[in-house]
PDB file of C-alpha atoms and ligand atoms in Angstrom:
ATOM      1  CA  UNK A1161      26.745  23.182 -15.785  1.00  0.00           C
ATOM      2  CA  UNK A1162      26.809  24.001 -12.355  1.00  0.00           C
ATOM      3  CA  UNK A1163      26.515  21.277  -9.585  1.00  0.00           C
ATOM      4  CA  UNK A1164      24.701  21.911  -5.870  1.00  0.00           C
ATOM      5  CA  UNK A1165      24.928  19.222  -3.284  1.00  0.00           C
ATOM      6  CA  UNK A1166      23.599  19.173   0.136  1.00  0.00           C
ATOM      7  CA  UNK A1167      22.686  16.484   2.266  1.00  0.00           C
ATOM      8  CA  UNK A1168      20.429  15.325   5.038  1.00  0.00           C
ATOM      9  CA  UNK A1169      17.749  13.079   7.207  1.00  0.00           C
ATOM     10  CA  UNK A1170      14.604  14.280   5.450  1.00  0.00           C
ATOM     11  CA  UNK A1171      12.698  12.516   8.676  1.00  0.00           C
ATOM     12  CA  UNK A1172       8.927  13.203   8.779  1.00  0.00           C
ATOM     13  CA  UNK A1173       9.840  15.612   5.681  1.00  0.00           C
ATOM     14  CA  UNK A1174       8.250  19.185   6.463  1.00  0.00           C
ATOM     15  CA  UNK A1175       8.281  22.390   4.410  1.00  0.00           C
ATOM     16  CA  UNK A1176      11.976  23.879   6.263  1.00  0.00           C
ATOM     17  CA  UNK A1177      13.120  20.959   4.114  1.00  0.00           C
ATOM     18  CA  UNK A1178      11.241  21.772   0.900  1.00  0.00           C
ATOM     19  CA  UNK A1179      12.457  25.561   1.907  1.00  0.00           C
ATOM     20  CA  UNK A1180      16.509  24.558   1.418  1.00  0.00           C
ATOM     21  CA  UNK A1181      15.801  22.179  -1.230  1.00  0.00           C
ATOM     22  CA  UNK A1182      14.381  25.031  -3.485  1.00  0.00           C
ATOM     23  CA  UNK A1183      16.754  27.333  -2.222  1.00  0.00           C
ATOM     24  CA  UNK A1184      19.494  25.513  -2.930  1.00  0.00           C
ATOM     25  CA  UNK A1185      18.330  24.296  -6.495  1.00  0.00           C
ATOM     26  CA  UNK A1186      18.280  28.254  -7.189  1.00  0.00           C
ATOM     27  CA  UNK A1187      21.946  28.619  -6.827  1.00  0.00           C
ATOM     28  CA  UNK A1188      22.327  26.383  -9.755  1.00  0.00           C
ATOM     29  CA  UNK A1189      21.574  23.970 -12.497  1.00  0.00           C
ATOM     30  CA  UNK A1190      21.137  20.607 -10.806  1.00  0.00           C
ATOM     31  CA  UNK A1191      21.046  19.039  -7.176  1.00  0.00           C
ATOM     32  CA  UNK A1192      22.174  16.199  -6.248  1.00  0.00           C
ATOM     33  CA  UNK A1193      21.176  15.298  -2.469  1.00  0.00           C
ATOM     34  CA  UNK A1194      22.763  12.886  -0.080  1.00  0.00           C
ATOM     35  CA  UNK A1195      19.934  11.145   2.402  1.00  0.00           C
ATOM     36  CA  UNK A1196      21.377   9.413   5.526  1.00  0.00           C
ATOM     37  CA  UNK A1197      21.165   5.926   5.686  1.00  0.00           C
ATOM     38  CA  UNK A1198      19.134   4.333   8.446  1.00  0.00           C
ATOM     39  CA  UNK A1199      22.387   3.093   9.837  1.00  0.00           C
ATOM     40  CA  UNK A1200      24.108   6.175   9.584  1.00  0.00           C
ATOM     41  CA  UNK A1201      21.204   7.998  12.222  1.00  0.00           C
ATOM     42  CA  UNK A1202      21.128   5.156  14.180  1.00  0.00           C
ATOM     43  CA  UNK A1203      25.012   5.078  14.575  1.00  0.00           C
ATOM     44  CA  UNK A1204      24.312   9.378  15.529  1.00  0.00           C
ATOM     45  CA  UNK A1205      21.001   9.219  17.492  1.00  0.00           C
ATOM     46  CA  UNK A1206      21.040   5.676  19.097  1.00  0.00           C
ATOM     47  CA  UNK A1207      17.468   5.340  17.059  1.00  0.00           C
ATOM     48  CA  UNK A1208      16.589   4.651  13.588  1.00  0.00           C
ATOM     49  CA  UNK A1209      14.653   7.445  11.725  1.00  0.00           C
ATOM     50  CA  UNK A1210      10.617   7.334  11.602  1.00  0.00           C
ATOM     51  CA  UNK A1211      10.634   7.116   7.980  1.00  0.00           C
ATOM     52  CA  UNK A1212      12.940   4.311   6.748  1.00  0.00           C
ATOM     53  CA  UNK A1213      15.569   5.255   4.128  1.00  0.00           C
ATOM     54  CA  UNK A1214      13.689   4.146   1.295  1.00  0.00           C
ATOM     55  CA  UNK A1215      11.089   6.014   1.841  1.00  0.00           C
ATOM     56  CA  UNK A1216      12.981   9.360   2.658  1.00  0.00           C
ATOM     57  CA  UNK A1217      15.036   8.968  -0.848  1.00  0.00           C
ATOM     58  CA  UNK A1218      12.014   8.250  -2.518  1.00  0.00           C
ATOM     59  CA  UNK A1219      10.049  11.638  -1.392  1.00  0.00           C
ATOM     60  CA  UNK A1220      13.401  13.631  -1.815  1.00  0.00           C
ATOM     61  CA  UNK A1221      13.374  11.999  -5.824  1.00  0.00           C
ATOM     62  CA  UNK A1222      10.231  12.677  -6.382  1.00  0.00           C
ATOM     63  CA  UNK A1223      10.505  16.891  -5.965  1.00  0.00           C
ATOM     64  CA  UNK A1224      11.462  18.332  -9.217  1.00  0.00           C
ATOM     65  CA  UNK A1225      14.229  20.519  -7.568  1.00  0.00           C
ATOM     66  CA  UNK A1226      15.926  17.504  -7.078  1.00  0.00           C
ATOM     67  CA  UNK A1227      18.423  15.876  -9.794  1.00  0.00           C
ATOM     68  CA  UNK A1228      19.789  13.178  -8.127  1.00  0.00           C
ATOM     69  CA  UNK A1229      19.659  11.433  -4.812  1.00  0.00           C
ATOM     70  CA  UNK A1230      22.295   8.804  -3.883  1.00  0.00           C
ATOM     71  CA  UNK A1231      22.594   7.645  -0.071  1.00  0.00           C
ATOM     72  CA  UNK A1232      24.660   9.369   2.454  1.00  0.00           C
ATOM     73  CA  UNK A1233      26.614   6.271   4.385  1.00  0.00           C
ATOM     74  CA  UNK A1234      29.152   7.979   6.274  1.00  0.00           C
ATOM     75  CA  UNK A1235      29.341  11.547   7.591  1.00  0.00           C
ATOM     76  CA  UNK A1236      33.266  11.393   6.947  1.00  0.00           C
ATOM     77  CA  UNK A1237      32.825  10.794   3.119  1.00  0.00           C
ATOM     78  CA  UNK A1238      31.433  14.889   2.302  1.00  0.00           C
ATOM     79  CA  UNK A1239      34.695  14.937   0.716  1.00  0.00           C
ATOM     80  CA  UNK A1240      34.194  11.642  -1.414  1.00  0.00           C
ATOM     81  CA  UNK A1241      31.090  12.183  -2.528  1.00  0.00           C
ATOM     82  CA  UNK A1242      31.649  16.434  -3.194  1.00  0.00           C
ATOM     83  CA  UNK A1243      34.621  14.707  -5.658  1.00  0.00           C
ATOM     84  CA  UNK A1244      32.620  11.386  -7.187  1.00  0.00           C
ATOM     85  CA  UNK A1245      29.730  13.583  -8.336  1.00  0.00           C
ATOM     86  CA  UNK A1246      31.941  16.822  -9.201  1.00  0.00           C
ATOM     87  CA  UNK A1247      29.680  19.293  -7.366  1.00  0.00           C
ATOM     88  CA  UNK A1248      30.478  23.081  -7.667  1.00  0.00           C
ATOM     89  CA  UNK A1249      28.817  23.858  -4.247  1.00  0.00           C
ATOM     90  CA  UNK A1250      27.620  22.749  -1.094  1.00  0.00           C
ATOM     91  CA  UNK A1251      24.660  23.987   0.994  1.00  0.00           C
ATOM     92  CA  UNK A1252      23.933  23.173   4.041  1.00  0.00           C
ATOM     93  CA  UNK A1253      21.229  24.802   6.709  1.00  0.00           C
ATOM     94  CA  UNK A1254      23.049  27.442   8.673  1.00  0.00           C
ATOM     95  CA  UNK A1255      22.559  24.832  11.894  1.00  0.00           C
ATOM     96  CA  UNK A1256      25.571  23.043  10.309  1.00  0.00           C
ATOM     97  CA  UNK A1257      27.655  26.760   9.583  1.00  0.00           C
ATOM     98  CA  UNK A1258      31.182  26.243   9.426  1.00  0.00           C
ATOM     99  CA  UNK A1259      31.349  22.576   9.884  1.00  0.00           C
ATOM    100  CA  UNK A1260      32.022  22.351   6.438  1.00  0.00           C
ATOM    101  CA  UNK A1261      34.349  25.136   5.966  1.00  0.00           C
ATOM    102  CA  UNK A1262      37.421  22.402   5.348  1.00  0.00           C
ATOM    103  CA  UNK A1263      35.865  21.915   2.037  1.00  0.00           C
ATOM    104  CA  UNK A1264      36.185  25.102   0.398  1.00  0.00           C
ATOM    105  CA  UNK A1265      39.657  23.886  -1.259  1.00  0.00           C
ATOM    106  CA  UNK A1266      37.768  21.849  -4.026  1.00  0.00           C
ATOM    107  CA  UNK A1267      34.156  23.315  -3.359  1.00  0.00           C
ATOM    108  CA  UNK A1268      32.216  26.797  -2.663  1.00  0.00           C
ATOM    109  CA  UNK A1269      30.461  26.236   0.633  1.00  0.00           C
ATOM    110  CA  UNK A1270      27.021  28.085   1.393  1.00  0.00           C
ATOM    111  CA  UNK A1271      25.069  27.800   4.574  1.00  0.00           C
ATOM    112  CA  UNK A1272      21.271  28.798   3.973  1.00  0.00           C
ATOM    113  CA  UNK A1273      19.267  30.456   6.543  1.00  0.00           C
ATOM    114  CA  UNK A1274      16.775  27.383   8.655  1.00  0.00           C
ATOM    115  CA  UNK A1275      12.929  28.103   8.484  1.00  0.00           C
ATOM    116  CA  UNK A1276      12.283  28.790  11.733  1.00  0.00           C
ATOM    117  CA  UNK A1277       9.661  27.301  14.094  1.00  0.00           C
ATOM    118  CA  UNK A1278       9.279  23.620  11.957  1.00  0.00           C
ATOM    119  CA  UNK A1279      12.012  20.692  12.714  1.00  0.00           C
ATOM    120  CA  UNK A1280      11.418  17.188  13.014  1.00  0.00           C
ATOM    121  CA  UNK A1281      12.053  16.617  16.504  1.00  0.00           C
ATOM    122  CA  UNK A1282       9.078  19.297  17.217  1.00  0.00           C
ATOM    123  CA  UNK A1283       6.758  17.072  14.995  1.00  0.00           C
ATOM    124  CA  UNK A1284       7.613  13.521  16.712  1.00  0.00           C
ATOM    125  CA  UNK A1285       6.941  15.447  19.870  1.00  0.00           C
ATOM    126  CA  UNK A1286       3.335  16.896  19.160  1.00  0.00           C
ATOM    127  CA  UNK A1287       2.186  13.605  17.169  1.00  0.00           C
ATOM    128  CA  UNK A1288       3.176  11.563  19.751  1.00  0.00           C
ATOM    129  CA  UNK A1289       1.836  13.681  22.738  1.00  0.00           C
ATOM    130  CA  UNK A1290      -1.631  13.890  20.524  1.00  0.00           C
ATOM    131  CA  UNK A1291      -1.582  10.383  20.716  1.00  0.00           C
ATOM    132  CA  UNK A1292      -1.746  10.238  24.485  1.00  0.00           C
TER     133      UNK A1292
HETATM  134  N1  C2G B1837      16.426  22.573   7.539  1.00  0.00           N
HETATM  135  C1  C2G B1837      16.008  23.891   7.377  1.00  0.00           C
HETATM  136  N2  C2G B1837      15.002  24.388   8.164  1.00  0.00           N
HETATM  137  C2  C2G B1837      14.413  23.606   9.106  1.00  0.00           C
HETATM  138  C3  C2G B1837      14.822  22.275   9.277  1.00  0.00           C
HETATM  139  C4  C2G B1837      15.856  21.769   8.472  1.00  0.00           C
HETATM  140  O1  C2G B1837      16.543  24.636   6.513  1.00  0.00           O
HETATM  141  N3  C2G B1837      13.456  24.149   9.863  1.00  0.00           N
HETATM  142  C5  C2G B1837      17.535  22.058   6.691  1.00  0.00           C
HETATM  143  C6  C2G B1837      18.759  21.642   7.494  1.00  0.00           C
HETATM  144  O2  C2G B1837      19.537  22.763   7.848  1.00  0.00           O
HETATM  145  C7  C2G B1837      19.465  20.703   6.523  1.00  0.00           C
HETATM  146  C8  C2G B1837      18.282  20.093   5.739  1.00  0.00           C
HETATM  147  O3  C2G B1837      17.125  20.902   5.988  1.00  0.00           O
HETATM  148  O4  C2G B1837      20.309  21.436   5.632  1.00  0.00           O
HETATM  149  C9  C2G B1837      17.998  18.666   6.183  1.00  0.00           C
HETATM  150  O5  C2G B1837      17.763  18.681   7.586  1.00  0.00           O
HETATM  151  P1  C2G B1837      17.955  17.356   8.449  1.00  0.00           P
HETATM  152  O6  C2G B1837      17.178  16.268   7.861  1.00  0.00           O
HETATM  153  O7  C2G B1837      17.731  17.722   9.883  1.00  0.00           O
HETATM  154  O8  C2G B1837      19.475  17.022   8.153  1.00  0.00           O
HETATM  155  P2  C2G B1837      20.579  16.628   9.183  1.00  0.00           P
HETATM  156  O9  C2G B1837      20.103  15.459   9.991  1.00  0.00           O
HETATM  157  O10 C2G B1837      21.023  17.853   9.879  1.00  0.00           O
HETATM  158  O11 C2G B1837      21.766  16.136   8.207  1.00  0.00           O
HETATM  159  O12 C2G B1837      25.606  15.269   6.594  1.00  0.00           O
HETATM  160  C10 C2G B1837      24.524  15.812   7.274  1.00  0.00           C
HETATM  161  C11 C2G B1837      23.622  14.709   7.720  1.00  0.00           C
HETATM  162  O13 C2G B1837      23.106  14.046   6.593  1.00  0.00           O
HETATM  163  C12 C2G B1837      22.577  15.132   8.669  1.00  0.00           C
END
C-alpha cells in the first residue's frame, strides 16, 4: 500500500487544485491531504482565508481522490505528520520545489508541475474588482 501526502490552503478551491490532487492520487494508492488551519494562514498572510477551514476540509473530503484529510497546524510539523500517517511520498506544486528536499531521508519527495494561469489570489482579485 503506497501512501501520497501533500498539503495545502485549498482557498476559493479552483481546478490547479483539483489538477495536483488527481495527479498526485496517480502516483499511488491513497492520499492523505493536510489543509491549513485558519490560524496557520493567518499567522503566514496577516488574514484569515475566504473559505473557513471547515469548509476547505470538507470540499477537499468530499473528492474521491482524496483518502484522508486531517488539518495542517503548523508548517514545522511536515516531518510529524509524513511519520504519524506513514506516507511513502510527498507532492507538492513545483512553487514549493526544494523546500522539502530535507525530507527525502524517511520520504520520496515529488514536486508536480502548477496549472498555469488559475491561483487564488487571481480569483479574490477579479471577484472583488467585479464587485466595484
Ligand atoms: N497548485 C497548482 N496549480 C495552481 C495552484 C495551486 O498545482 N495553479 C497547487 C500548489 O502547488 C499546492 C496545492 O495546489 O501544491 C495547494 O495550493 P495552495 O492552497 O496555494 O497551498 P499553499 O498555500 O501553497 O500550501 O504546507 C504548505 C501549506 O499548507 C501551504
Amino acid at each position: 500500500m503506497k501512501t501520497i501526502i501533500t498539503f495545502g490552503t485549498y482557498d476559493v478551491f479552483h481546478v490547479g487544485h483539483l489538477n495536483l490532487l488527481q495527479r498526485a492520487a496517480a502516483l499511488g494508492d491513497r492520499l492523505f491531504v493536510g489543509v491549513s488551519t485558519d490560524e496557520l494562514n493567518f499567522s503566514k498572510k496577516q488574514r484569515y482565508p475566504i473559505y473557513n477551514q471547515n469548509d476547505r476540509m470538507k470540499i477537499i473530503n468530499g473528492l474521491r481522490y482524496v483518502n484522508l484529510c486531517f488539518e495542517e497546524e503548523s508548517l514545522d510539523l511536515k516531518r510529524h505528520y509524513i511519520d504519524l500517517y506513514k506516507a511513502d511520498v510527498l507532492v507538492m506544486g513545483d512553487d514549493w520545489k526544494g523546500k522539502f528536499d530535507e525530507f527525502s531521508d524517511i520520504c520520496e519527495v515529488v514536486y508536480l508541475d502548477r496549472t498555469p494561469s488559475v491561483s487564488t489570489t487571481q480569483l479574490i482579485e477579479v471577484i472583488s474588482s467585479s464587485d466595484q
